[in-house]
């Protein structure tokens, strides 16, 4: 593709303008098997050339290693990028292989200081609560996050995998710029309640895994057979066994649309997510993850694809036919609490 810059959208009502597509950086250090550091660095640079300015990480990705990896890139381009990171997923005190969710004030404050240090920045542009600890009122957690804004450590606040009611409660304490949730042709549960709430409150939707963790690109068809033993996707029900086999057939209508646009199936899946901004009337900034410069070019090109009403209708039934949940335990997702 050419180096034409992708369109922009605003994070929240008072946040910065960013590229209408961001970059999920988790896989450069964590979850998806071995990564080539040199290639990942080239991917970051290529994304910025194409107008991708929102870069998404979290303290939980590789126990802080992802933030450290991204730090030199952010330092070299500080005035050009918007840094998003997260807190809330802690190591279980009795079992380092398990995660627990913590939203308490002392933990939150320790997390932001650690992220600032690893990222080597003075302020975090967008700070998310990664997951919700239901034992602590969300108003209390957002209240502490708001203190971080007043202290100049954080610019904008975000929430991940919250329900519509939780979003409303949070917004009553401090403006929320973005809500991050899984949203794709395979995962559409947020459309029932969260998306209307975000539209009403002026909150931007930031879909993660808009490519179904790679399944919607056709890059793998069964996690057990196609992916390395340390790949996180082997733990997700919809990508293994009979579920994977059934879900692979759901890509057929996407292929039909892709042929009409001379595009890849991944580009059509991304174009569908991007177009939900028009469908639902709110800013939508997906953050597909990749570690390859060529793939980020392909993803960025999807922002120029517009699907017809007939094509949208063809793709409409897919989500309702998906076999298996997003996670083996859905309790920490918004769908698990709505």
Short mmCIF file of N, CA and C in Angstrom, two decimals, residues 77-219:
data_model
loop_
_atom_site.label_atom_id
_atom_site.label_comp_id
_atom_site.label_asym_id
_atom_site.label_seq_id
_atom_site.Cartn_x
_atom_site.Cartn_y
_atom_site.Cartn_z
N UNK A 77 9.84 8.87 19.92
CA UNK A 77 8.69 9.48 19.23
C UNK A 77 7.67 10.03 20.21
N UNK A 78 8.11 10.53 21.35
CA UNK A 78 7.18 10.87 22.43
C UNK A 78 6.09 11.84 22.00
N UNK A 79 6.41 12.81 21.17
CA UNK A 79 5.41 13.81 20.77
C UNK A 79 4.47 13.31 19.68
N UNK A 80 4.75 12.13 19.13
CA UNK A 80 3.95 11.62 18.03
C UNK A 80 3.00 10.50 18.44
N UNK A 81 3.25 9.89 19.60
CA UNK A 81 2.49 8.70 19.99
C UNK A 81 1.62 8.96 21.21
N UNK A 82 0.57 8.17 21.32
CA UNK A 82 -0.29 8.16 22.50
C UNK A 82 -0.12 6.79 23.16
N UNK A 83 0.35 6.81 24.40
CA UNK A 83 0.68 5.58 25.13
C UNK A 83 -0.49 5.17 26.01
N UNK A 84 -0.97 3.94 25.79
CA UNK A 84 -2.02 3.37 26.63
C UNK A 84 -1.46 2.17 27.37
N UNK A 85 -1.60 2.15 28.68
CA UNK A 85 -1.23 0.97 29.45
C UNK A 85 -2.29 0.72 30.51
N UNK A 86 -2.14 -0.36 31.28
CA UNK A 86 -3.21 -0.82 32.16
C UNK A 86 -2.65 -1.35 33.48
N UNK A 87 -3.54 -1.42 34.47
CA UNK A 87 -3.23 -2.06 35.74
C UNK A 87 -4.41 -2.97 36.11
N UNK A 88 -4.23 -3.86 37.07
CA UNK A 88 -5.29 -4.63 37.73
C UNK A 88 -5.01 -6.13 37.78
N UNK A 89 -4.18 -6.66 36.90
CA UNK A 89 -3.92 -8.10 36.93
C UNK A 89 -2.63 -8.35 37.71
N UNK A 90 -2.78 -8.97 38.88
CA UNK A 90 -1.65 -9.20 39.78
C UNK A 90 -1.33 -10.68 39.88
N UNK A 91 -0.10 -10.98 40.25
CA UNK A 91 0.32 -12.37 40.45
C UNK A 91 -0.26 -12.87 41.78
N UNK A 92 -0.82 -14.06 41.76
CA UNK A 92 -1.37 -14.65 42.98
C UNK A 92 -0.25 -14.85 44.00
N UNK A 93 -0.45 -14.44 45.27
CA UNK A 93 0.64 -14.53 46.25
C UNK A 93 1.12 -15.94 46.54
N UNK A 94 0.26 -16.94 46.32
CA UNK A 94 0.63 -18.32 46.61
C UNK A 94 0.94 -19.16 45.37
N UNK A 95 0.71 -18.58 44.19
CA UNK A 95 0.91 -19.34 42.95
C UNK A 95 1.29 -18.38 41.83
N UNK A 96 2.57 -18.27 41.50
CA UNK A 96 3.01 -17.31 40.48
C UNK A 96 2.47 -17.58 39.08
N UNK A 97 1.87 -18.75 38.86
CA UNK A 97 1.31 -19.05 37.54
C UNK A 97 -0.13 -18.55 37.41
N UNK A 98 -0.70 -18.06 38.51
CA UNK A 98 -2.10 -17.60 38.49
C UNK A 98 -2.17 -16.09 38.62
N UNK A 99 -3.26 -15.53 38.08
CA UNK A 99 -3.50 -14.09 38.18
C UNK A 99 -4.71 -13.83 39.07
N UNK A 100 -4.65 -12.73 39.79
CA UNK A 100 -5.81 -12.24 40.52
C UNK A 100 -6.06 -10.80 40.09
N UNK A 101 -7.26 -10.30 40.34
CA UNK A 101 -7.61 -8.94 39.96
C UNK A 101 -7.57 -8.06 41.21
N UNK A 102 -6.85 -6.96 41.12
CA UNK A 102 -6.76 -6.01 42.23
C UNK A 102 -7.05 -4.60 41.74
N UNK A 103 -8.00 -3.95 42.40
CA UNK A 103 -8.34 -2.56 42.09
C UNK A 103 -8.14 -1.64 43.29
N UNK A 104 -7.55 -2.16 44.37
CA UNK A 104 -7.40 -1.35 45.59
C UNK A 104 -6.39 -0.23 45.38
N UNK A 105 -6.56 0.84 46.14
CA UNK A 105 -5.77 2.05 45.97
C UNK A 105 -4.26 1.85 46.11
N UNK A 106 -3.78 1.15 47.15
CA UNK A 106 -2.33 0.97 47.28
C UNK A 106 -1.73 0.23 46.08
N UNK A 107 -2.44 -0.80 45.62
CA UNK A 107 -1.93 -1.55 44.47
C UNK A 107 -1.94 -0.69 43.21
N UNK A 108 -3.03 0.05 43.00
CA UNK A 108 -3.14 0.92 41.83
C UNK A 108 -1.98 1.92 41.80
N UNK A 109 -1.72 2.55 42.94
CA UNK A 109 -0.65 3.54 42.99
C UNK A 109 0.72 2.93 42.76
N UNK A 110 0.92 1.73 43.26
CA UNK A 110 2.21 1.06 43.01
C UNK A 110 2.35 0.71 41.54
N UNK A 111 1.24 0.36 40.90
CA UNK A 111 1.27 0.00 39.48
C UNK A 111 1.61 1.18 38.59
N UNK A 112 0.99 2.33 38.85
CA UNK A 112 1.25 3.47 37.98
C UNK A 112 2.70 3.93 38.10
N UNK A 113 3.25 3.89 39.31
CA UNK A 113 4.65 4.28 39.48
C UNK A 113 5.57 3.32 38.75
N UNK A 114 5.25 2.02 38.83
CA UNK A 114 6.09 1.02 38.15
C UNK A 114 6.00 1.17 36.64
N UNK A 115 4.80 1.44 36.12
CA UNK A 115 4.64 1.61 34.67
C UNK A 115 5.36 2.86 34.18
N UNK A 116 5.26 3.95 34.93
CA UNK A 116 5.97 5.16 34.55
C UNK A 116 7.48 4.91 34.47
N UNK A 117 7.99 4.14 35.41
CA UNK A 117 9.42 3.84 35.43
C UNK A 117 9.82 2.96 34.26
N UNK A 118 9.04 1.88 34.02
CA UNK A 118 9.38 0.97 32.92
C UNK A 118 9.26 1.65 31.57
N UNK A 119 8.24 2.47 31.41
CA UNK A 119 8.04 3.19 30.15
C UNK A 119 9.01 4.36 30.00
N UNK A 120 9.57 4.80 31.13
CA UNK A 120 10.50 5.94 31.16
C UNK A 120 9.84 7.20 30.60
N UNK A 121 8.63 7.47 31.11
CA UNK A 121 7.90 8.68 30.71
C UNK A 121 7.43 9.41 31.97
N UNK A 122 7.08 10.68 31.82
CA UNK A 122 6.61 11.49 32.94
C UNK A 122 5.11 11.34 33.16
N UNK A 123 4.40 10.98 32.08
CA UNK A 123 2.94 10.87 32.17
C UNK A 123 2.46 9.80 31.20
N UNK A 124 1.42 9.08 31.59
CA UNK A 124 0.78 8.07 30.74
C UNK A 124 -0.43 8.72 30.08
N UNK A 125 -0.54 8.60 28.77
CA UNK A 125 -1.59 9.29 28.04
C UNK A 125 -2.98 8.72 28.32
N UNK A 126 -3.08 7.40 28.39
CA UNK A 126 -4.38 6.73 28.62
C UNK A 126 -4.14 5.56 29.57
N UNK A 127 -4.74 5.63 30.74
CA UNK A 127 -4.50 4.60 31.77
C UNK A 127 -5.79 3.84 32.02
N UNK A 128 -5.76 2.53 31.75
CA UNK A 128 -6.93 1.67 31.87
C UNK A 128 -6.94 0.86 33.16
N UNK A 129 -8.12 0.66 33.69
CA UNK A 129 -8.36 -0.43 34.63
C UNK A 129 -8.56 -1.68 33.78
N UNK A 130 -7.63 -2.62 33.86
CA UNK A 130 -7.59 -3.76 32.94
C UNK A 130 -8.79 -4.70 33.16
N UNK A 131 -9.08 -4.98 34.42
CA UNK A 131 -10.23 -5.83 34.76
C UNK A 131 -10.83 -5.32 36.07
N UNK A 132 -12.06 -5.68 36.29
CA UNK A 132 -12.85 -5.16 37.41
C UNK A 132 -12.82 -6.11 38.60
N UNK A 133 -12.41 -5.61 39.76
CA UNK A 133 -12.51 -6.32 41.02
C UNK A 133 -13.87 -5.96 41.63
N UNK A 134 -14.80 -6.90 41.56
CA UNK A 134 -16.18 -6.59 41.95
C UNK A 134 -16.32 -6.39 43.45
N UNK A 135 -15.29 -6.69 44.23
CA UNK A 135 -15.38 -6.49 45.67
C UNK A 135 -15.14 -5.02 46.06
N UNK A 136 -14.69 -4.21 45.11
CA UNK A 136 -14.40 -2.80 45.37
C UNK A 136 -15.31 -1.95 44.49
N UNK A 137 -16.05 -1.01 45.07
CA UNK A 137 -16.91 -0.14 44.23
C UNK A 137 -16.09 0.53 43.13
N UNK A 138 -16.62 0.50 41.93
CA UNK A 138 -15.87 1.08 40.82
C UNK A 138 -15.66 2.58 41.02
N UNK A 139 -16.59 3.22 41.74
CA UNK A 139 -16.43 4.64 42.03
C UNK A 139 -15.15 4.89 42.85
N UNK A 140 -14.82 3.96 43.75
CA UNK A 140 -13.61 4.11 44.56
C UNK A 140 -12.36 4.01 43.70
N UNK A 141 -12.33 3.01 42.82
CA UNK A 141 -11.17 2.82 41.95
C UNK A 141 -10.98 4.00 41.01
N UNK A 142 -12.06 4.43 40.38
CA UNK A 142 -11.96 5.56 39.46
C UNK A 142 -11.62 6.83 40.22
N UNK A 143 -12.05 6.93 41.46
CA UNK A 143 -11.68 8.08 42.27
C UNK A 143 -10.17 8.18 42.45
N UNK A 144 -9.51 7.06 42.68
CA UNK A 144 -8.05 7.05 42.80
C UNK A 144 -7.41 7.35 41.45
N UNK A 145 -7.96 6.79 40.37
CA UNK A 145 -7.45 7.08 39.03
C UNK A 145 -7.57 8.57 38.72
N UNK A 146 -8.67 9.18 39.17
CA UNK A 146 -8.85 10.62 38.95
C UNK A 146 -7.78 11.43 39.70
N UNK A 147 -7.38 10.94 40.88
CA UNK A 147 -6.30 11.60 41.62
C UNK A 147 -5.01 11.59 40.80
N UNK A 148 -4.77 10.50 40.08
CA UNK A 148 -3.57 10.41 39.25
C UNK A 148 -3.60 11.46 38.14
N UNK A 149 -4.79 11.75 37.62
CA UNK A 149 -4.91 12.81 36.61
C UNK A 149 -4.56 14.15 37.23
N UNK A 150 -5.12 14.42 38.39
CA UNK A 150 -4.86 15.70 39.05
C UNK A 150 -3.37 15.86 39.42
N UNK A 151 -2.72 14.73 39.69
CA UNK A 151 -1.30 14.75 40.05
C UNK A 151 -0.38 14.81 38.83
N UNK A 152 -0.97 14.75 37.63
CA UNK A 152 -0.18 14.86 36.41
C UNK A 152 0.53 13.59 35.99
N UNK A 153 0.13 12.45 36.55
CA UNK A 153 0.76 11.18 36.20
C UNK A 153 0.03 10.48 35.05
N UNK A 154 -1.21 10.86 34.85
CA UNK A 154 -2.07 10.26 33.83
C UNK A 154 -2.87 11.39 33.17
N UNK A 155 -3.10 11.28 31.86
CA UNK A 155 -3.89 12.30 31.16
C UNK A 155 -5.36 11.91 31.02
N UNK A 156 -5.61 10.70 30.51
CA UNK A 156 -6.97 10.25 30.25
C UNK A 156 -7.19 8.90 30.92
N UNK A 157 -8.46 8.62 31.28
CA UNK A 157 -8.79 7.36 31.94
C UNK A 157 -9.56 6.43 31.00
N UNK A 158 -9.29 5.14 31.14
CA UNK A 158 -9.99 4.12 30.37
C UNK A 158 -10.39 2.96 31.25
N UNK A 159 -11.34 2.17 30.79
CA UNK A 159 -11.80 0.97 31.49
C UNK A 159 -11.86 -0.17 30.48
N UNK A 160 -11.58 -1.38 30.95
CA UNK A 160 -11.62 -2.54 30.06
C UNK A 160 -12.58 -3.58 30.60
N UNK A 161 -13.41 -4.11 29.72
CA UNK A 161 -14.37 -5.16 30.06
C UNK A 161 -15.29 -4.76 31.21
N UNK A 162 -15.89 -3.57 31.10
CA UNK A 162 -16.88 -3.14 32.09
C UNK A 162 -18.28 -3.21 31.50
N UNK A 163 -19.26 -3.33 32.38
CA UNK A 163 -20.65 -3.34 31.95
C UNK A 163 -21.12 -1.90 31.73
N UNK A 164 -22.30 -1.78 31.14
CA UNK A 164 -22.88 -0.45 30.93
C UNK A 164 -23.11 0.26 32.25
N UNK A 165 -23.61 -0.46 33.26
CA UNK A 165 -23.87 0.14 34.56
C UNK A 165 -22.56 0.59 35.21
N UNK A 166 -21.51 -0.20 35.07
CA UNK A 166 -20.22 0.18 35.63
C UNK A 166 -19.65 1.41 34.94
N UNK A 167 -19.85 1.48 33.63
CA UNK A 167 -19.39 2.65 32.89
C UNK A 167 -20.12 3.91 33.35
N UNK A 168 -21.42 3.82 33.52
CA UNK A 168 -22.19 4.96 34.00
C UNK A 168 -21.70 5.40 35.38
N UNK A 169 -21.48 4.43 36.26
CA UNK A 169 -21.01 4.76 37.61
C UNK A 169 -19.65 5.43 37.58
N UNK A 170 -18.76 4.92 36.74
CA UNK A 170 -17.42 5.50 36.62
C UNK A 170 -17.47 6.92 36.07
N UNK A 171 -18.31 7.11 35.06
CA UNK A 171 -18.42 8.43 34.43
C UNK A 171 -18.93 9.47 35.42
N UNK A 172 -19.67 9.02 36.42
CA UNK A 172 -20.15 9.94 37.44
C UNK A 172 -19.04 10.47 38.34
N UNK A 173 -17.90 9.81 38.33
CA UNK A 173 -16.76 10.22 39.16
C UNK A 173 -15.77 11.06 38.36
N UNK A 174 -15.46 10.62 37.14
CA UNK A 174 -14.49 11.30 36.29
C UNK A 174 -14.75 10.91 34.84
N UNK A 175 -14.57 11.84 33.89
CA UNK A 175 -14.78 11.48 32.48
C UNK A 175 -13.93 10.29 32.06
N UNK A 176 -14.55 9.35 31.38
CA UNK A 176 -13.86 8.17 30.84
C UNK A 176 -13.68 8.40 29.35
N UNK A 177 -12.44 8.30 28.89
CA UNK A 177 -12.15 8.55 27.48
C UNK A 177 -12.43 7.33 26.62
N UNK A 178 -12.14 6.14 27.14
CA UNK A 178 -12.22 4.94 26.29
C UNK A 178 -12.63 3.72 27.09
N UNK A 179 -13.38 2.86 26.44
CA UNK A 179 -13.69 1.53 26.96
C UNK A 179 -13.12 0.51 26.00
N UNK A 180 -12.33 -0.40 26.54
CA UNK A 180 -11.73 -1.45 25.73
C UNK A 180 -12.47 -2.75 26.00
N UNK A 181 -12.85 -3.42 24.92
CA UNK A 181 -13.53 -4.70 25.05
C UNK A 181 -13.32 -5.48 23.76
N UNK A 182 -13.45 -6.79 23.85
CA UNK A 182 -13.33 -7.58 22.62
C UNK A 182 -14.54 -7.30 21.74
N UNK A 183 -14.27 -7.02 20.47
CA UNK A 183 -15.35 -6.73 19.51
C UNK A 183 -14.86 -7.14 18.14
N UNK A 184 -15.56 -8.06 17.53
CA UNK A 184 -15.17 -8.57 16.22
C UNK A 184 -16.36 -9.27 15.60
N UNK A 185 -16.17 -9.78 14.40
CA UNK A 185 -17.21 -10.58 13.75
C UNK A 185 -17.56 -11.83 14.56
N UNK A 186 -16.67 -12.23 15.46
CA UNK A 186 -16.90 -13.40 16.31
C UNK A 186 -17.42 -13.03 17.70
N UNK A 187 -17.25 -11.78 18.12
CA UNK A 187 -17.58 -11.37 19.50
C UNK A 187 -18.33 -10.05 19.48
N UNK A 188 -19.65 -10.12 19.68
CA UNK A 188 -20.48 -8.91 19.54
C UNK A 188 -21.36 -8.64 20.77
N UNK A 189 -21.06 -9.27 21.89
CA UNK A 189 -21.92 -9.12 23.07
C UNK A 189 -22.02 -7.68 23.57
N UNK A 190 -20.98 -6.87 23.36
CA UNK A 190 -21.02 -5.50 23.90
C UNK A 190 -22.03 -4.61 23.19
N UNK A 191 -22.53 -5.05 22.03
CA UNK A 191 -23.47 -4.22 21.29
C UNK A 191 -24.81 -4.05 22.02
N UNK A 192 -25.14 -4.99 22.91
CA UNK A 192 -26.44 -4.94 23.58
C UNK A 192 -26.53 -3.79 24.58
N UNK A 193 -25.49 -3.57 25.38
CA UNK A 193 -25.56 -2.58 26.46
C UNK A 193 -24.38 -1.62 26.49
N UNK A 194 -23.16 -2.14 26.32
CA UNK A 194 -21.97 -1.31 26.50
C UNK A 194 -21.85 -0.26 25.41
N UNK A 195 -22.06 -0.65 24.17
CA UNK A 195 -21.93 0.30 23.07
C UNK A 195 -22.94 1.44 23.18
N UNK A 196 -24.23 1.16 23.45
CA UNK A 196 -25.17 2.28 23.62
C UNK A 196 -24.78 3.20 24.78
N UNK A 197 -24.27 2.63 25.86
CA UNK A 197 -23.85 3.46 27.00
C UNK A 197 -22.67 4.34 26.61
N UNK A 198 -21.71 3.78 25.90
CA UNK A 198 -20.55 4.56 25.46
C UNK A 198 -20.97 5.69 24.54
N UNK A 199 -21.88 5.40 23.62
CA UNK A 199 -22.38 6.45 22.72
C UNK A 199 -23.05 7.57 23.51
N UNK A 200 -23.88 7.21 24.45
CA UNK A 200 -24.60 8.20 25.27
C UNK A 200 -23.63 9.08 26.06
N UNK A 201 -22.54 8.49 26.55
CA UNK A 201 -21.63 9.20 27.44
C UNK A 201 -20.45 9.85 26.72
N UNK A 202 -20.35 9.68 25.41
CA UNK A 202 -19.25 10.27 24.67
C UNK A 202 -17.93 9.54 24.86
N UNK A 203 -18.01 8.23 25.05
CA UNK A 203 -16.82 7.40 25.29
C UNK A 203 -16.44 6.67 24.00
N UNK A 204 -15.16 6.64 23.70
CA UNK A 204 -14.67 5.94 22.51
C UNK A 204 -14.54 4.44 22.80
N UNK A 205 -14.92 3.61 21.83
CA UNK A 205 -14.76 2.17 21.94
C UNK A 205 -13.42 1.77 21.32
N UNK A 206 -12.64 1.00 22.07
CA UNK A 206 -11.35 0.52 21.58
C UNK A 206 -11.40 -1.02 21.56
N UNK A 207 -11.81 -1.60 20.44
CA UNK A 207 -11.92 -3.06 20.37
C UNK A 207 -10.55 -3.74 20.36
N UNK A 208 -10.37 -4.68 21.29
CA UNK A 208 -9.18 -5.53 21.21
C UNK A 208 -9.56 -6.84 20.54
N UNK A 209 -8.57 -7.53 20.05
CA UNK A 209 -8.78 -8.78 19.28
C UNK A 209 -9.81 -8.62 18.17
N UNK A 210 -9.73 -7.54 17.38
CA UNK A 210 -10.71 -7.37 16.29
C UNK A 210 -10.56 -8.41 15.19
N UNK A 211 -9.42 -9.11 15.20
CA UNK A 211 -9.19 -10.18 14.22
C UNK A 211 -9.34 -11.56 14.86
N UNK A 212 -10.08 -11.60 15.98
CA UNK A 212 -10.30 -12.89 16.62
C UNK A 212 -9.01 -13.60 16.99
N UNK A 213 -8.05 -12.81 17.50
CA UNK A 213 -6.73 -13.33 17.88
C UNK A 213 -6.05 -14.08 16.73
N UNK A 214 -6.29 -13.60 15.52
CA UNK A 214 -5.67 -14.17 14.33
C UNK A 214 -6.51 -15.20 13.61
N UNK A 215 -7.53 -15.74 14.28
CA UNK A 215 -8.37 -16.77 13.65
C UNK A 215 -9.10 -16.20 12.44
N UNK A 216 -9.51 -14.93 12.52
CA UNK A 216 -10.25 -14.32 11.42
C UNK A 216 -9.37 -13.94 10.24
N UNK A 217 -8.07 -14.12 10.37
CA UNK A 217 -7.18 -13.92 9.22
C UNK A 217 -6.93 -15.23 8.48
N UNK A 218 -7.34 -16.36 9.10
CA UNK A 218 -7.06 -17.67 8.53
C UNK A 218 -5.64 -18.14 8.79
N UNK A 219 -4.91 -17.45 9.69
CA UNK A 219 -3.51 -17.80 9.93
C UNK A 219 -3.37 -19.10 10.70
#
